[in-house]
Short mmCIF file of C-alpha atoms and ligand atoms in Angstrom, two decimals:
data_model
loop_
_atom_site.label_atom_id
_atom_site.label_comp_id
_atom_site.label_asym_id
_atom_site.label_seq_id
_atom_site.Cartn_x
_atom_site.Cartn_y
_atom_site.Cartn_z
CA MET A 1 -37.62 -43.67 -26.49
CA ALA A 2 -38.85 -40.08 -26.24
CA LYS A 3 -36.62 -37.72 -24.31
CA PRO A 4 -38.03 -36.10 -21.18
CA VAL A 5 -39.24 -32.54 -21.60
CA LEU A 6 -37.18 -29.87 -19.84
CA PHE A 7 -38.56 -26.35 -19.62
CA VAL A 8 -35.72 -23.83 -19.19
CA THR A 9 -37.02 -20.48 -17.92
CA ARG A 10 -34.13 -18.23 -19.10
CA ARG A 11 -31.41 -18.08 -21.70
CA LEU A 12 -28.42 -20.11 -20.48
CA PRO A 13 -24.78 -20.24 -21.61
CA ALA A 14 -24.65 -21.76 -25.09
CA SER A 15 -22.73 -24.84 -23.94
CA ILE A 16 -25.39 -25.55 -21.32
CA GLU A 17 -28.25 -25.11 -23.75
CA ALA A 18 -26.47 -27.57 -26.05
CA LEU A 19 -26.10 -30.03 -23.17
CA ALA A 20 -29.78 -29.64 -22.33
CA GLU A 21 -30.70 -30.37 -25.92
CA GLN A 22 -28.62 -33.55 -25.92
CA GLY A 23 -30.49 -35.09 -23.00
CA TYR A 24 -33.93 -33.55 -23.28
CA GLU A 25 -36.60 -32.24 -25.48
CA ALA A 26 -35.49 -28.84 -24.27
CA ARG A 27 -37.97 -26.00 -24.24
CA LEU A 28 -35.46 -23.16 -24.27
CA THR A 29 -36.20 -19.50 -23.60
CA ALA A 30 -34.58 -16.57 -25.37
CA SER A 31 -35.26 -14.10 -22.56
CA GLU A 32 -32.56 -13.24 -20.03
CA VAL A 33 -35.14 -11.93 -17.56
CA ALA A 34 -38.08 -13.56 -15.81
CA ILE A 35 -40.90 -14.46 -18.18
CA PRO A 36 -44.54 -13.84 -17.23
CA ASP A 37 -46.07 -17.10 -18.51
CA LEU A 38 -44.02 -19.62 -16.55
CA LEU A 39 -46.96 -21.86 -15.69
CA ALA A 40 -48.24 -22.06 -19.26
CA ARG A 41 -44.74 -22.81 -20.61
CA ALA A 42 -44.29 -25.59 -18.04
CA ASP A 43 -47.29 -27.47 -19.39
CA GLY A 44 -46.28 -31.07 -20.16
CA ALA A 45 -42.70 -30.62 -18.87
CA ASP A 46 -41.06 -33.35 -16.79
CA ALA A 47 -38.60 -30.89 -15.27
CA ILE A 48 -38.12 -27.15 -14.92
CA LEU A 49 -34.74 -25.46 -14.89
CA CYS A 50 -35.35 -22.08 -13.24
CA CYS A 51 -33.24 -19.20 -11.92
CA PRO A 52 -33.19 -16.80 -8.96
CA GLY A 53 -35.98 -14.31 -9.58
CA ASP A 54 -38.35 -16.95 -11.01
CA LEU A 55 -40.77 -16.93 -8.13
CA LEU A 56 -41.93 -20.47 -7.40
CA ASP A 57 -43.90 -19.64 -4.28
CA ALA A 58 -46.48 -21.95 -2.71
CA LYS A 59 -49.25 -20.77 -5.03
CA THR A 60 -47.20 -21.22 -8.20
CA VAL A 61 -45.83 -24.61 -7.14
CA ALA A 62 -49.36 -25.78 -6.30
CA ALA A 63 -50.46 -24.72 -9.79
CA LEU A 64 -47.61 -26.48 -11.68
CA PRO A 65 -48.75 -29.12 -14.15
CA GLY A 66 -48.85 -32.69 -12.82
CA SER A 67 -46.14 -33.68 -15.34
CA VAL A 68 -43.42 -31.78 -13.38
CA LYS A 69 -41.31 -34.12 -11.26
CA VAL A 70 -38.16 -32.06 -10.71
CA ILE A 71 -37.24 -28.39 -10.33
CA GLY A 72 -33.56 -27.55 -10.79
CA THR A 73 -32.44 -24.04 -9.99
CA PHE A 74 -29.45 -22.40 -11.65
CA SER A 75 -28.34 -21.08 -8.26
CA VAL A 76 -27.23 -22.18 -4.84
CA GLY A 77 -29.85 -19.89 -3.27
CA LEU A 78 -33.28 -21.40 -2.82
CA ASP A 79 -35.31 -18.54 -1.40
CA HIS A 80 -37.35 -18.20 -4.61
CA ILE A 81 -38.71 -21.75 -4.29
CA ASP A 82 -41.20 -22.90 -1.67
CA LEU A 83 -39.57 -26.21 -0.75
CA ALA A 84 -42.46 -27.31 1.48
CA ALA A 85 -44.92 -26.77 -1.37
CA ALA A 86 -42.67 -28.75 -3.72
CA LYS A 87 -42.41 -31.57 -1.20
CA ALA A 88 -46.19 -31.59 -0.78
CA ARG A 89 -46.46 -32.08 -4.56
CA GLY A 90 -43.76 -34.78 -4.60
CA ILE A 91 -41.54 -32.54 -6.76
CA LYS A 92 -37.80 -32.91 -6.19
CA VAL A 93 -35.60 -29.80 -6.06
CA CYS A 94 -31.88 -29.49 -6.76
CA ASN A 95 -29.46 -26.54 -6.94
CA THR A 96 -25.82 -25.69 -7.73
CA PRO A 97 -23.72 -25.85 -4.54
CA ASP A 98 -19.91 -25.60 -4.33
CA VAL A 99 -19.11 -24.62 -7.91
CA LEU A 100 -19.88 -20.93 -7.34
CA SER A 101 -18.29 -20.47 -3.92
CA VAL A 102 -15.00 -19.00 -5.15
CA ALA A 103 -16.59 -16.68 -7.71
CA THR A 104 -19.11 -15.38 -5.16
CA ALA A 105 -16.41 -14.92 -2.53
CA GLU A 106 -14.34 -12.98 -5.06
CA CYS A 107 -17.34 -10.74 -5.64
CA ALA A 108 -17.75 -10.14 -1.89
CA MET A 109 -14.05 -9.17 -1.66
CA LEU A 110 -14.48 -6.94 -4.71
CA LEU A 111 -17.36 -5.16 -2.97
CA LEU A 112 -15.43 -4.74 0.29
CA MET A 113 -12.39 -3.41 -1.52
CA ALA A 114 -14.29 -1.19 -3.95
CA ALA A 115 -16.30 0.31 -1.08
CA ALA A 116 -13.31 0.77 1.25
CA ARG A 117 -11.04 2.21 -1.47
CA ARG A 118 -13.81 4.34 -3.01
CA ALA A 119 -13.45 2.74 -6.42
CA GLY A 120 -16.98 3.71 -7.51
CA GLU A 121 -16.36 7.37 -6.75
CA GLY A 122 -13.01 7.22 -8.50
CA GLU A 123 -14.47 5.62 -11.59
CA ARG A 124 -17.24 8.21 -11.74
CA LEU A 125 -14.68 11.00 -11.35
CA VAL A 126 -12.56 9.77 -14.26
CA ARG A 127 -15.61 9.23 -16.48
CA SER A 128 -16.93 12.71 -15.65
CA GLY A 129 -13.88 14.27 -17.26
CA LYS A 130 -13.37 16.35 -14.11
CA TRP A 131 -10.34 14.54 -12.72
CA ALA A 132 -7.58 17.12 -12.29
CA GLY A 133 -4.73 14.69 -11.55
CA TRP A 134 -3.07 13.05 -8.55
CA ALA A 135 -3.64 14.81 -5.25
CA PRO A 136 -2.39 13.96 -1.73
CA THR A 137 -5.88 14.11 -0.20
CA GLN A 138 -7.99 12.80 -3.03
CA LEU A 139 -10.50 10.00 -2.34
CA LEU A 140 -8.72 8.64 0.71
CA GLY A 141 -10.12 5.30 1.75
CA THR A 142 -9.34 2.44 4.11
CA GLY A 143 -7.02 -0.50 3.42
CA LEU A 144 -7.91 -4.09 4.27
CA SER A 145 -4.61 -5.28 5.63
CA GLY A 146 -4.47 -5.52 9.41
CA GLN A 147 -8.24 -4.96 9.77
CA ARG A 148 -10.78 -7.29 11.29
CA LEU A 149 -13.14 -9.02 8.86
CA GLY A 150 -16.43 -10.34 10.21
CA ILE A 151 -18.29 -12.96 8.20
CA PHE A 152 -21.98 -13.52 8.90
CA GLY A 153 -22.75 -17.00 7.58
CA MET A 154 -19.75 -19.31 7.44
CA GLY A 155 -20.93 -21.75 4.80
CA ARG A 156 -18.96 -22.65 1.69
CA ILE A 157 -18.87 -19.07 0.39
CA GLY A 158 -18.08 -17.62 3.82
CA ARG A 159 -15.14 -20.00 4.16
CA GLU A 160 -13.74 -18.87 0.80
CA ILE A 161 -14.03 -15.24 1.91
CA ALA A 162 -12.18 -16.14 5.11
CA ARG A 163 -9.38 -17.68 3.02
CA MET A 164 -9.17 -14.59 0.82
CA GLY A 165 -9.38 -12.23 3.80
CA ARG A 166 -6.47 -14.02 5.43
CA GLY A 167 -4.53 -13.54 2.21
CA PHE A 168 -5.11 -9.80 2.58
CA GLY A 169 -3.73 -9.89 6.11
CA MET A 170 -7.12 -9.58 7.82
CA GLU A 171 -8.06 -11.10 11.17
CA VAL A 172 -11.15 -13.22 10.51
CA HIS A 173 -14.14 -13.51 12.85
CA TYR A 174 -17.36 -15.31 12.07
CA ARG A 175 -20.91 -15.52 13.33
CA ASP A 176 -22.97 -18.60 12.68
CA MET A 177 -25.33 -20.91 14.48
CA THR A 178 -22.64 -23.46 15.19
CA ARG A 179 -18.88 -23.52 15.40
CA MET A 180 -17.00 -25.22 12.57
CA PRO A 181 -14.55 -28.02 13.30
CA SER A 182 -11.28 -26.31 14.22
CA GLN A 183 -9.44 -27.80 11.21
CA LEU A 184 -11.81 -25.85 8.95
CA GLU A 185 -11.57 -22.63 10.96
CA LEU A 186 -7.93 -22.01 10.03
CA GLY A 187 -7.68 -19.39 12.73
CA ALA A 188 -11.07 -17.74 12.20
CA ILE A 189 -12.69 -16.81 15.51
CA PHE A 190 -16.22 -18.04 16.19
CA HIS A 191 -18.89 -15.87 17.83
CA ASP A 192 -22.17 -17.26 19.08
CA ASN A 193 -23.72 -13.85 19.69
CA ASP A 194 -24.00 -10.47 17.99
CA ASP A 195 -22.74 -8.56 21.01
CA SER A 196 -19.28 -10.09 20.86
CA PHE A 197 -19.19 -10.24 17.05
CA LEU A 198 -20.47 -6.95 15.68
CA PRO A 199 -18.29 -4.48 17.64
CA LEU A 200 -15.22 -6.21 16.13
CA CYS A 201 -16.34 -5.96 12.51
CA GLN A 202 -14.37 -3.16 10.88
CA PHE A 203 -15.32 -5.02 7.70
CA LEU A 204 -18.50 -7.11 7.53
CA SER A 205 -19.43 -9.55 4.79
CA MET A 206 -22.93 -11.05 4.82
CA ASN A 207 -23.07 -14.53 3.40
CA ALA A 208 -26.06 -16.19 5.01
CA PRO A 209 -28.97 -17.58 3.00
CA GLY A 210 -32.05 -15.42 2.42
CA GLY A 211 -35.50 -16.24 3.76
CA ASP A 212 -37.47 -15.57 6.93
CA GLY A 213 -34.67 -16.58 9.33
CA THR A 214 -32.35 -13.80 8.14
CA MET A 215 -34.92 -11.21 7.05
CA HIS A 216 -33.46 -7.70 7.54
CA TRP A 217 -30.66 -9.11 9.71
CA LEU A 218 -28.61 -5.94 9.23
CA ASN A 219 -31.04 -3.61 10.97
CA GLN A 220 -30.68 -0.39 12.96
CA GLU A 221 -29.95 -2.23 16.21
CA ARG A 222 -27.14 -4.36 14.75
CA ILE A 223 -25.70 -1.44 12.76
CA ALA A 224 -25.39 0.51 16.02
CA LYS A 225 -23.16 -2.28 17.39
CA LEU A 226 -20.65 -2.03 14.52
CA PRO A 227 -17.55 0.13 14.99
CA PHE A 228 -18.09 3.66 13.68
CA GLY A 229 -16.98 3.79 10.04
CA ALA A 230 -17.38 0.06 9.31
CA VAL A 231 -17.44 -1.19 5.71
CA VAL A 232 -20.09 -3.75 4.76
CA ALA A 233 -20.74 -5.98 1.77
CA ASN A 234 -23.70 -8.08 0.72
CA ALA A 235 -23.24 -10.63 -2.05
CA ALA A 236 -25.83 -13.03 -0.60
CA ARG A 237 -29.45 -11.88 -0.67
CA GLY A 238 -30.96 -8.39 -0.54
CA THR A 239 -33.41 -9.49 2.13
CA LEU A 240 -30.55 -9.66 4.68
CA VAL A 241 -30.52 -5.85 4.80
CA ASP A 242 -32.98 -3.32 6.17
CA ASP A 243 -32.43 -0.70 3.48
CA THR A 244 -33.80 2.21 5.49
CA ALA A 245 -31.38 1.46 8.33
CA LEU A 246 -28.40 0.97 6.01
CA ILE A 247 -29.10 4.17 4.08
CA ALA A 248 -29.38 6.16 7.34
CA ALA A 249 -26.05 4.67 8.52
CA LEU A 250 -24.36 5.48 5.19
CA ARG A 251 -25.57 9.06 5.56
CA SER A 252 -24.43 9.41 9.18
CA GLY A 253 -21.03 7.77 8.65
CA GLN A 254 -21.77 4.95 11.12
CA ILE A 255 -21.16 2.81 8.05
CA ALA A 256 -18.42 4.46 5.99
CA ALA A 257 -19.15 2.55 2.82
CA ALA A 258 -21.10 -0.42 1.50
CA GLY A 259 -20.87 -2.73 -1.48
CA LEU A 260 -24.09 -4.37 -2.63
CA ASP A 261 -24.62 -7.02 -5.29
CA VAL A 262 -28.16 -7.96 -4.26
CA TYR A 263 -31.29 -6.01 -3.29
CA ASN A 264 -34.66 -6.33 -1.66
CA GLY A 265 -37.12 -6.80 -4.53
CA GLU A 266 -34.38 -6.79 -7.20
CA PRO A 267 -34.01 -5.80 -9.97
CA ARG A 268 -35.71 -2.80 -8.35
CA LEU A 269 -33.77 -1.21 -5.52
CA ASN A 270 -34.31 1.55 -3.01
CA ALA A 271 -33.72 4.68 -5.11
CA GLU A 272 -31.91 6.43 -2.25
CA TYR A 273 -28.89 4.20 -2.84
CA LEU A 274 -28.47 5.93 -6.19
CA THR A 275 -28.01 9.27 -4.43
CA LEU A 276 -25.17 8.04 -2.18
CA GLU A 277 -21.52 8.28 -3.23
CA ASN A 278 -20.37 5.82 -0.56
CA VAL A 279 -22.14 2.75 -1.90
CA VAL A 280 -20.93 0.49 -4.72
CA LEU A 281 -23.80 -1.14 -6.61
CA LEU A 282 -23.46 -4.26 -8.76
CA PRO A 283 -26.23 -6.12 -10.62
CA HIS A 284 -26.14 -9.55 -8.87
CA LEU A 285 -22.87 -10.63 -10.47
CA GLY A 286 -21.64 -12.95 -7.70
CA SER A 287 -21.34 -16.13 -9.74
CA ALA A 288 -20.94 -14.39 -13.10
CA THR A 289 -17.81 -15.92 -14.55
CA THR A 290 -17.88 -18.00 -17.70
CA THR A 291 -16.42 -21.10 -16.06
CA THR A 292 -18.64 -20.80 -12.99
CA ARG A 293 -21.83 -20.45 -14.99
CA ASP A 294 -20.85 -23.43 -17.15
CA ALA A 295 -20.17 -25.47 -14.02
CA MET A 296 -23.49 -24.41 -12.51
CA GLY A 297 -25.29 -25.55 -15.65
CA GLN A 298 -23.56 -28.93 -15.60
CA VAL A 299 -24.34 -29.48 -11.91
CA VAL A 300 -28.00 -28.58 -12.18
CA LEU A 301 -28.53 -30.65 -15.33
CA SER A 302 -26.85 -33.62 -13.75
CA GLY A 303 -29.08 -33.29 -10.67
CA ILE A 304 -32.23 -33.06 -12.79
CA GLY A 305 -31.17 -36.08 -14.84
CA ALA A 306 -30.47 -38.20 -11.77
CA ALA A 307 -33.71 -37.21 -10.05
CA LEU A 308 -35.74 -38.04 -13.16
CA VAL A 309 -34.40 -41.61 -13.20
CA GLY A 310 -35.13 -42.07 -9.51
CA GLU A 311 -31.59 -41.58 -8.21
CA THR A 312 -30.68 -39.25 -5.36
CA PRO A 313 -28.43 -36.51 -6.72
CA SER A 314 -25.83 -35.02 -4.39
CA ASN A 315 -27.36 -31.60 -5.02
CA LEU A 316 -30.87 -32.65 -3.98
CA VAL A 317 -32.24 -30.11 -1.50
CA GLY A 318 -35.87 -31.08 -1.20
C1 DGY B 401 -27.06 -18.02 -6.28
O1 DGY B 401 -26.54 -18.99 -6.82
O2 DGY B 401 -27.89 -18.14 -5.39
C2 DGY B 401 -26.63 -16.68 -6.73
O3 DGY B 401 -27.24 -15.66 -6.09
C3 DGY B 401 -26.74 -16.57 -8.22
O4 DGY B 401 -25.52 -16.98 -8.67
#
Protein backbone atom coordinates (compact mmCIF):
# COMPACT_ATOMS: atom_id res chain seq x y z
CA MET A 1 0.00 0.00 0.00
CA ALA A 2 1.31 3.46 -0.89
CA LYS A 3 2.46 5.58 2.02
CA PRO A 4 0.63 8.84 2.67
CA VAL A 5 2.37 11.95 1.41
CA LEU A 6 3.74 14.29 4.08
CA PHE A 7 4.95 17.74 3.06
CA VAL A 8 7.48 19.07 5.59
CA THR A 9 7.94 22.83 5.23
CA ARG A 10 11.40 23.17 6.88
CA ARG A 11 14.51 21.18 7.58
CA LEU A 12 13.97 19.11 10.74
CA PRO A 13 16.40 17.29 13.05
CA ALA A 14 17.90 14.35 11.14
CA SER A 15 16.29 11.74 13.41
CA ILE A 16 12.86 13.27 12.77
CA GLU A 17 13.35 13.42 9.03
CA ALA A 18 14.32 9.74 9.16
CA LEU A 19 11.18 8.96 11.16
CA ALA A 20 9.07 10.89 8.66
CA GLU A 21 10.59 8.89 5.82
CA GLN A 22 9.76 5.61 7.55
CA GLY A 23 6.04 6.34 7.74
CA TYR A 24 5.46 8.60 4.76
CA GLU A 25 6.39 9.50 1.30
CA ALA A 26 8.08 12.49 2.88
CA ARG A 27 8.49 15.64 0.85
CA LEU A 28 11.35 17.13 2.84
CA THR A 29 12.66 20.69 2.59
CA ALA A 30 16.29 21.71 2.85
CA SER A 31 15.52 25.28 3.90
CA GLU A 32 15.63 26.30 7.56
CA VAL A 33 13.51 29.39 6.89
CA ALA A 34 10.00 29.85 5.53
CA ILE A 35 9.70 28.91 1.86
CA PRO A 36 7.68 31.05 -0.55
CA ASP A 37 5.92 28.28 -2.50
CA LEU A 38 4.16 26.48 0.33
CA LEU A 39 0.89 26.01 -1.54
CA ALA A 40 2.52 24.58 -4.65
CA ARG A 41 4.67 22.19 -2.59
CA ALA A 42 1.59 20.97 -0.70
CA ASP A 43 -0.05 19.78 -3.90
CA GLY A 44 -1.11 16.14 -3.49
CA ALA A 45 0.01 15.95 0.16
CA ASP A 46 -2.15 14.16 2.73
CA ALA A 47 -0.57 16.08 5.59
CA ILE A 48 1.59 19.15 6.15
CA LEU A 49 4.17 19.44 8.90
CA CYS A 50 4.71 23.19 9.33
CA CYS A 51 6.52 25.48 11.78
CA PRO A 52 5.95 28.82 13.52
CA GLY A 53 6.45 31.48 10.87
CA ASP A 54 4.74 29.42 8.14
CA LEU A 55 1.68 31.59 7.84
CA LEU A 56 -1.39 29.42 7.36
CA ASP A 57 -3.93 32.22 7.56
CA ALA A 58 -7.54 31.91 6.39
CA LYS A 59 -6.65 32.69 2.78
CA THR A 60 -3.82 30.15 2.61
CA VAL A 61 -5.81 27.43 4.37
CA ALA A 62 -8.73 28.02 2.00
CA ALA A 63 -6.35 27.60 -0.93
CA LEU A 64 -4.74 24.34 0.31
CA PRO A 65 -5.16 21.38 -2.03
CA GLY A 66 -8.14 19.12 -1.30
CA SER A 67 -5.75 16.23 -0.55
CA VAL A 68 -4.64 17.82 2.78
CA LYS A 69 -6.38 16.22 5.75
CA VAL A 70 -4.05 17.13 8.61
CA ILE A 71 -1.75 20.02 9.55
CA GLY A 72 0.81 19.28 12.26
CA THR A 73 2.83 22.17 13.60
CA PHE A 74 6.31 21.74 15.05
CA SER A 75 5.36 24.07 17.92
CA VAL A 76 3.00 24.41 20.82
CA GLY A 77 2.01 27.89 19.58
CA LEU A 78 -0.80 27.99 17.07
CA ASP A 79 -1.07 31.66 16.21
CA HIS A 80 0.27 31.09 12.68
CA ILE A 81 -2.64 28.79 11.80
CA ASP A 82 -6.23 29.90 11.30
CA LEU A 83 -7.95 27.09 13.20
CA ALA A 84 -11.45 28.19 12.16
CA ALA A 85 -10.44 28.09 8.49
CA ALA A 86 -8.94 24.62 8.97
CA LYS A 87 -12.11 23.42 10.68
CA ALA A 88 -14.21 24.83 7.85
CA ARG A 89 -12.12 22.74 5.44
CA GLY A 90 -12.35 19.63 7.64
CA ILE A 91 -8.56 19.72 8.17
CA LYS A 92 -7.35 18.46 11.54
CA VAL A 93 -4.59 20.34 13.38
CA CYS A 94 -2.17 19.05 16.00
CA ASN A 95 0.81 20.58 17.82
CA THR A 96 3.57 19.72 20.32
CA PRO A 97 2.38 20.40 23.89
CA ASP A 98 4.21 19.46 27.11
CA VAL A 99 7.53 18.32 25.67
CA LEU A 100 8.90 21.85 25.33
CA SER A 101 7.66 23.32 28.61
CA VAL A 102 10.91 22.87 30.56
CA ALA A 103 13.17 24.08 27.75
CA THR A 104 11.02 27.17 27.17
CA ALA A 105 10.83 27.91 30.89
CA GLU A 106 14.63 27.62 31.09
CA CYS A 107 14.85 30.16 28.28
CA ALA A 108 12.52 32.56 30.13
CA MET A 109 14.69 32.25 33.26
CA LEU A 110 17.79 32.78 31.12
CA LEU A 111 16.28 36.00 29.77
CA LEU A 112 15.29 37.25 33.22
CA MET A 113 18.71 36.49 34.63
CA ALA A 114 20.68 37.78 31.65
CA ALA A 115 18.68 41.02 31.67
CA ALA A 116 18.84 41.52 35.46
CA ARG A 117 22.56 40.67 35.70
CA ARG A 118 23.47 42.60 32.54
CA ALA A 119 24.98 39.55 30.86
CA GLY A 120 24.57 40.99 27.35
CA GLU A 121 26.46 44.14 28.25
CA GLY A 122 29.15 42.10 29.97
CA GLU A 123 29.58 39.81 26.99
CA ARG A 124 29.83 42.76 24.63
CA LEU A 125 32.41 44.38 26.91
CA VAL A 126 34.64 41.31 26.95
CA ARG A 127 34.33 40.82 23.19
CA SER A 128 35.16 44.50 22.56
CA GLY A 129 38.58 44.01 24.09
CA LYS A 130 37.93 47.04 26.32
CA TRP A 131 37.44 45.22 29.61
CA ALA A 132 39.95 46.63 32.07
CA GLY A 133 39.43 44.06 34.85
CA TRP A 134 37.31 43.59 37.96
CA ALA A 135 35.86 46.78 39.40
CA PRO A 136 33.64 47.33 42.47
CA THR A 137 31.04 49.32 40.52
CA GLN A 138 31.14 47.61 37.17
CA LEU A 139 27.87 46.46 35.56
CA LEU A 140 25.93 46.21 38.79
CA GLY A 141 22.64 44.42 38.29
CA THR A 142 19.81 42.94 40.33
CA GLY A 143 19.69 39.45 41.85
CA LEU A 144 16.64 37.21 41.65
CA SER A 145 16.64 35.79 45.14
CA GLY A 146 14.06 37.34 47.45
CA GLN A 147 12.34 39.20 44.59
CA ARG A 148 8.77 38.84 43.43
CA LEU A 149 8.25 37.04 40.12
CA GLY A 150 5.02 37.68 38.24
CA ILE A 151 3.95 35.20 35.58
CA PHE A 152 1.40 36.28 33.00
CA GLY A 153 -0.11 33.06 31.63
CA MET A 154 0.11 30.12 34.01
CA GLY A 155 -0.11 27.26 31.54
CA ARG A 156 2.38 24.41 31.35
CA ILE A 157 5.34 26.70 30.63
CA GLY A 158 4.28 29.24 33.25
CA ARG A 159 4.09 26.49 35.86
CA GLU A 160 7.65 25.38 35.04
CA ILE A 161 8.86 28.97 35.41
CA ALA A 162 7.11 29.13 38.79
CA ARG A 163 8.95 25.97 39.86
CA MET A 164 12.29 27.39 38.73
CA GLY A 165 11.57 30.80 40.26
CA ARG A 166 10.86 29.15 43.60
CA GLY A 167 14.21 27.39 43.30
CA PHE A 168 15.83 30.81 43.00
CA GLY A 169 14.09 31.96 46.18
CA MET A 170 11.51 34.13 44.41
CA GLU A 171 7.97 34.77 45.61
CA VAL A 172 5.71 33.74 42.74
CA HIS A 173 2.55 35.58 41.67
CA TYR A 174 0.49 34.79 38.61
CA ARG A 175 -2.17 36.38 36.46
CA ASP A 176 -4.51 34.23 34.43
CA MET A 177 -8.16 33.96 33.58
CA THR A 178 -8.81 31.33 36.21
CA ARG A 179 -7.17 30.15 39.39
CA MET A 180 -5.36 26.81 39.30
CA PRO A 181 -6.29 24.05 41.74
CA SER A 182 -4.34 24.81 44.92
CA GLN A 183 -2.31 21.58 44.69
CA LEU A 184 -0.84 22.88 41.42
CA GLU A 185 -0.20 26.38 42.75
CA LEU A 186 2.52 25.26 45.17
CA GLY A 187 2.36 28.60 46.91
CA ALA A 188 2.02 30.81 43.82
CA ILE A 189 -0.41 33.66 44.43
CA PHE A 190 -3.27 34.14 41.96
CA HIS A 191 -4.39 37.57 40.72
CA ASP A 192 -7.60 38.09 38.79
CA ASN A 193 -6.78 41.67 37.85
CA ASP A 194 -3.85 43.72 36.61
CA ASP A 195 -4.14 46.30 39.36
CA SER A 196 -3.26 43.85 42.11
CA PHE A 197 -0.78 41.89 39.97
CA LEU A 198 1.40 44.36 38.09
CA PRO A 199 2.57 46.59 40.99
CA LEU A 200 4.05 43.46 42.62
CA CYS A 201 6.06 42.32 39.60
CA GLN A 202 9.69 43.20 40.23
CA PHE A 203 10.27 40.49 37.63
CA LEU A 204 7.65 39.73 34.96
CA SER A 205 7.62 36.75 32.63
CA MET A 206 5.06 36.68 29.83
CA ASN A 207 3.93 33.21 28.91
CA ALA A 208 0.48 33.59 27.44
CA PRO A 209 -0.39 32.45 23.91
CA GLY A 210 -0.24 34.96 21.05
CA GLY A 211 -3.26 36.05 19.04
CA ASP A 212 -5.93 38.73 19.26
CA GLY A 213 -6.75 38.13 22.95
CA THR A 214 -3.25 39.08 24.12
CA MET A 215 -2.27 41.53 21.37
CA HIS A 216 0.12 44.15 22.80
CA TRP A 217 -0.78 43.11 26.35
CA LEU A 218 2.34 44.80 27.71
CA ASN A 219 1.36 48.33 26.72
CA GLN A 220 2.06 51.78 28.15
CA GLU A 221 -0.79 51.57 30.64
CA ARG A 222 0.30 48.22 32.10
CA ILE A 223 3.99 49.20 32.09
CA ALA A 224 3.10 52.24 34.21
CA LYS A 225 1.66 49.87 36.85
CA LEU A 226 4.91 47.90 37.22
CA PRO A 227 7.33 48.87 40.00
CA PHE A 228 9.97 51.32 38.76
CA GLY A 229 12.98 49.34 37.55
CA ALA A 230 11.13 46.08 36.84
CA VAL A 231 12.77 43.38 34.71
CA VAL A 232 10.65 41.69 32.03
CA ALA A 233 11.05 38.67 29.78
CA ASN A 234 9.11 37.43 26.78
CA ALA A 235 9.70 33.88 25.58
CA ALA A 236 6.12 33.45 24.34
CA ARG A 237 5.09 35.54 21.33
CA GLY A 238 6.28 38.95 20.15
CA THR A 239 2.70 40.11 19.72
CA LEU A 240 2.28 40.25 23.53
CA VAL A 241 4.41 43.41 23.59
CA ASP A 242 3.77 46.93 22.35
CA ASP A 243 7.32 47.63 21.20
CA THR A 244 7.01 51.41 21.23
CA ALA A 245 5.86 51.34 24.86
CA LEU A 246 8.55 48.87 25.95
CA ILE A 247 11.32 50.81 24.22
CA ALA A 248 10.18 54.06 25.86
CA ALA A 249 10.14 52.32 29.27
CA LEU A 250 13.62 50.85 28.71
CA ARG A 251 14.85 54.35 27.91
CA SER A 252 13.20 55.98 30.93
CA GLY A 253 14.25 53.27 33.40
CA GLN A 254 10.63 52.37 34.27
CA ILE A 255 11.73 48.98 33.00
CA ALA A 256 15.36 48.45 34.02
CA ALA A 257 16.02 45.63 31.60
CA ALA A 258 14.24 43.21 29.27
CA GLY A 259 15.00 39.85 27.75
CA LEU A 260 13.28 39.01 24.48
CA ASP A 261 13.26 35.76 22.53
CA VAL A 262 10.34 36.64 20.25
CA TYR A 263 9.31 39.71 18.25
CA ASN A 264 6.42 41.33 16.47
CA GLY A 265 6.87 40.39 12.80
CA GLU A 266 9.96 38.24 13.48
CA PRO A 267 12.55 37.62 12.15
CA ARG A 268 12.38 41.39 11.68
CA LEU A 269 12.35 43.40 14.89
CA ASN A 270 12.02 47.02 15.89
CA ALA A 271 15.49 48.39 15.11
CA GLU A 272 15.47 50.59 18.23
CA TYR A 273 16.02 47.50 20.36
CA LEU A 274 19.44 47.19 18.74
CA THR A 275 20.42 50.60 20.10
CA LEU A 276 19.59 49.73 23.74
CA GLU A 277 22.17 48.24 26.09
CA ASN A 278 19.54 47.10 28.60
CA VAL A 279 17.82 44.54 26.42
CA VAL A 280 18.97 40.97 25.78
CA LEU A 281 17.91 39.68 22.37
CA LEU A 282 17.70 36.00 21.43
CA PRO A 283 16.53 34.51 18.11
CA HIS A 284 13.45 32.49 19.23
CA LEU A 285 15.46 29.78 20.98
CA GLY A 286 12.88 28.79 23.61
CA SER A 287 12.54 25.13 22.70
CA ALA A 288 15.96 24.83 21.06
CA THR A 289 17.55 21.88 22.78
CA THR A 290 18.41 18.70 20.91
CA THR A 291 16.25 16.47 23.08
CA THR A 292 13.32 18.88 23.05
CA ARG A 293 13.31 19.27 19.29
CA ASP A 294 13.50 15.49 18.87
CA ALA A 295 10.58 15.07 21.27
CA MET A 296 8.59 17.75 19.43
CA GLY A 297 9.15 15.92 16.15
CA GLN A 298 8.01 12.61 17.62
CA VAL A 299 4.88 14.16 19.13
CA VAL A 300 3.81 15.97 16.00
CA LEU A 301 4.45 12.96 13.75
CA SER A 302 2.51 10.72 16.07
CA GLY A 303 -0.41 13.18 16.03
CA ILE A 304 -0.39 13.40 12.24
CA GLY A 305 -0.26 9.61 11.94
CA ALA A 306 -3.17 9.10 14.32
CA ALA A 307 -5.30 11.77 12.67
CA LEU A 308 -4.69 10.29 9.22
CA VAL A 309 -6.08 6.91 10.32
CA GLY A 310 -9.14 8.52 11.88
CA GLU A 311 -8.01 8.38 15.51
CA THR A 312 -8.12 11.33 17.89
CA PRO A 313 -4.57 12.19 18.90
CA SER A 314 -4.00 13.67 22.35
CA ASN A 315 -2.36 16.66 20.70
CA LEU A 316 -5.34 17.45 18.46
CA VAL A 317 -6.18 21.14 18.76
CA GLY A 318 -8.68 21.68 16.00
C1 LIG B 1 6.42 27.08 20.08
O1 LIG B 1 6.48 25.87 20.20
O2 LIG B 1 5.37 27.68 19.92
C2 LIG B 1 7.70 27.82 20.15
O3 LIG B 1 7.56 29.16 20.02
C3 LIG B 1 8.70 27.25 19.20
O4 LIG B 1 9.35 26.30 19.93
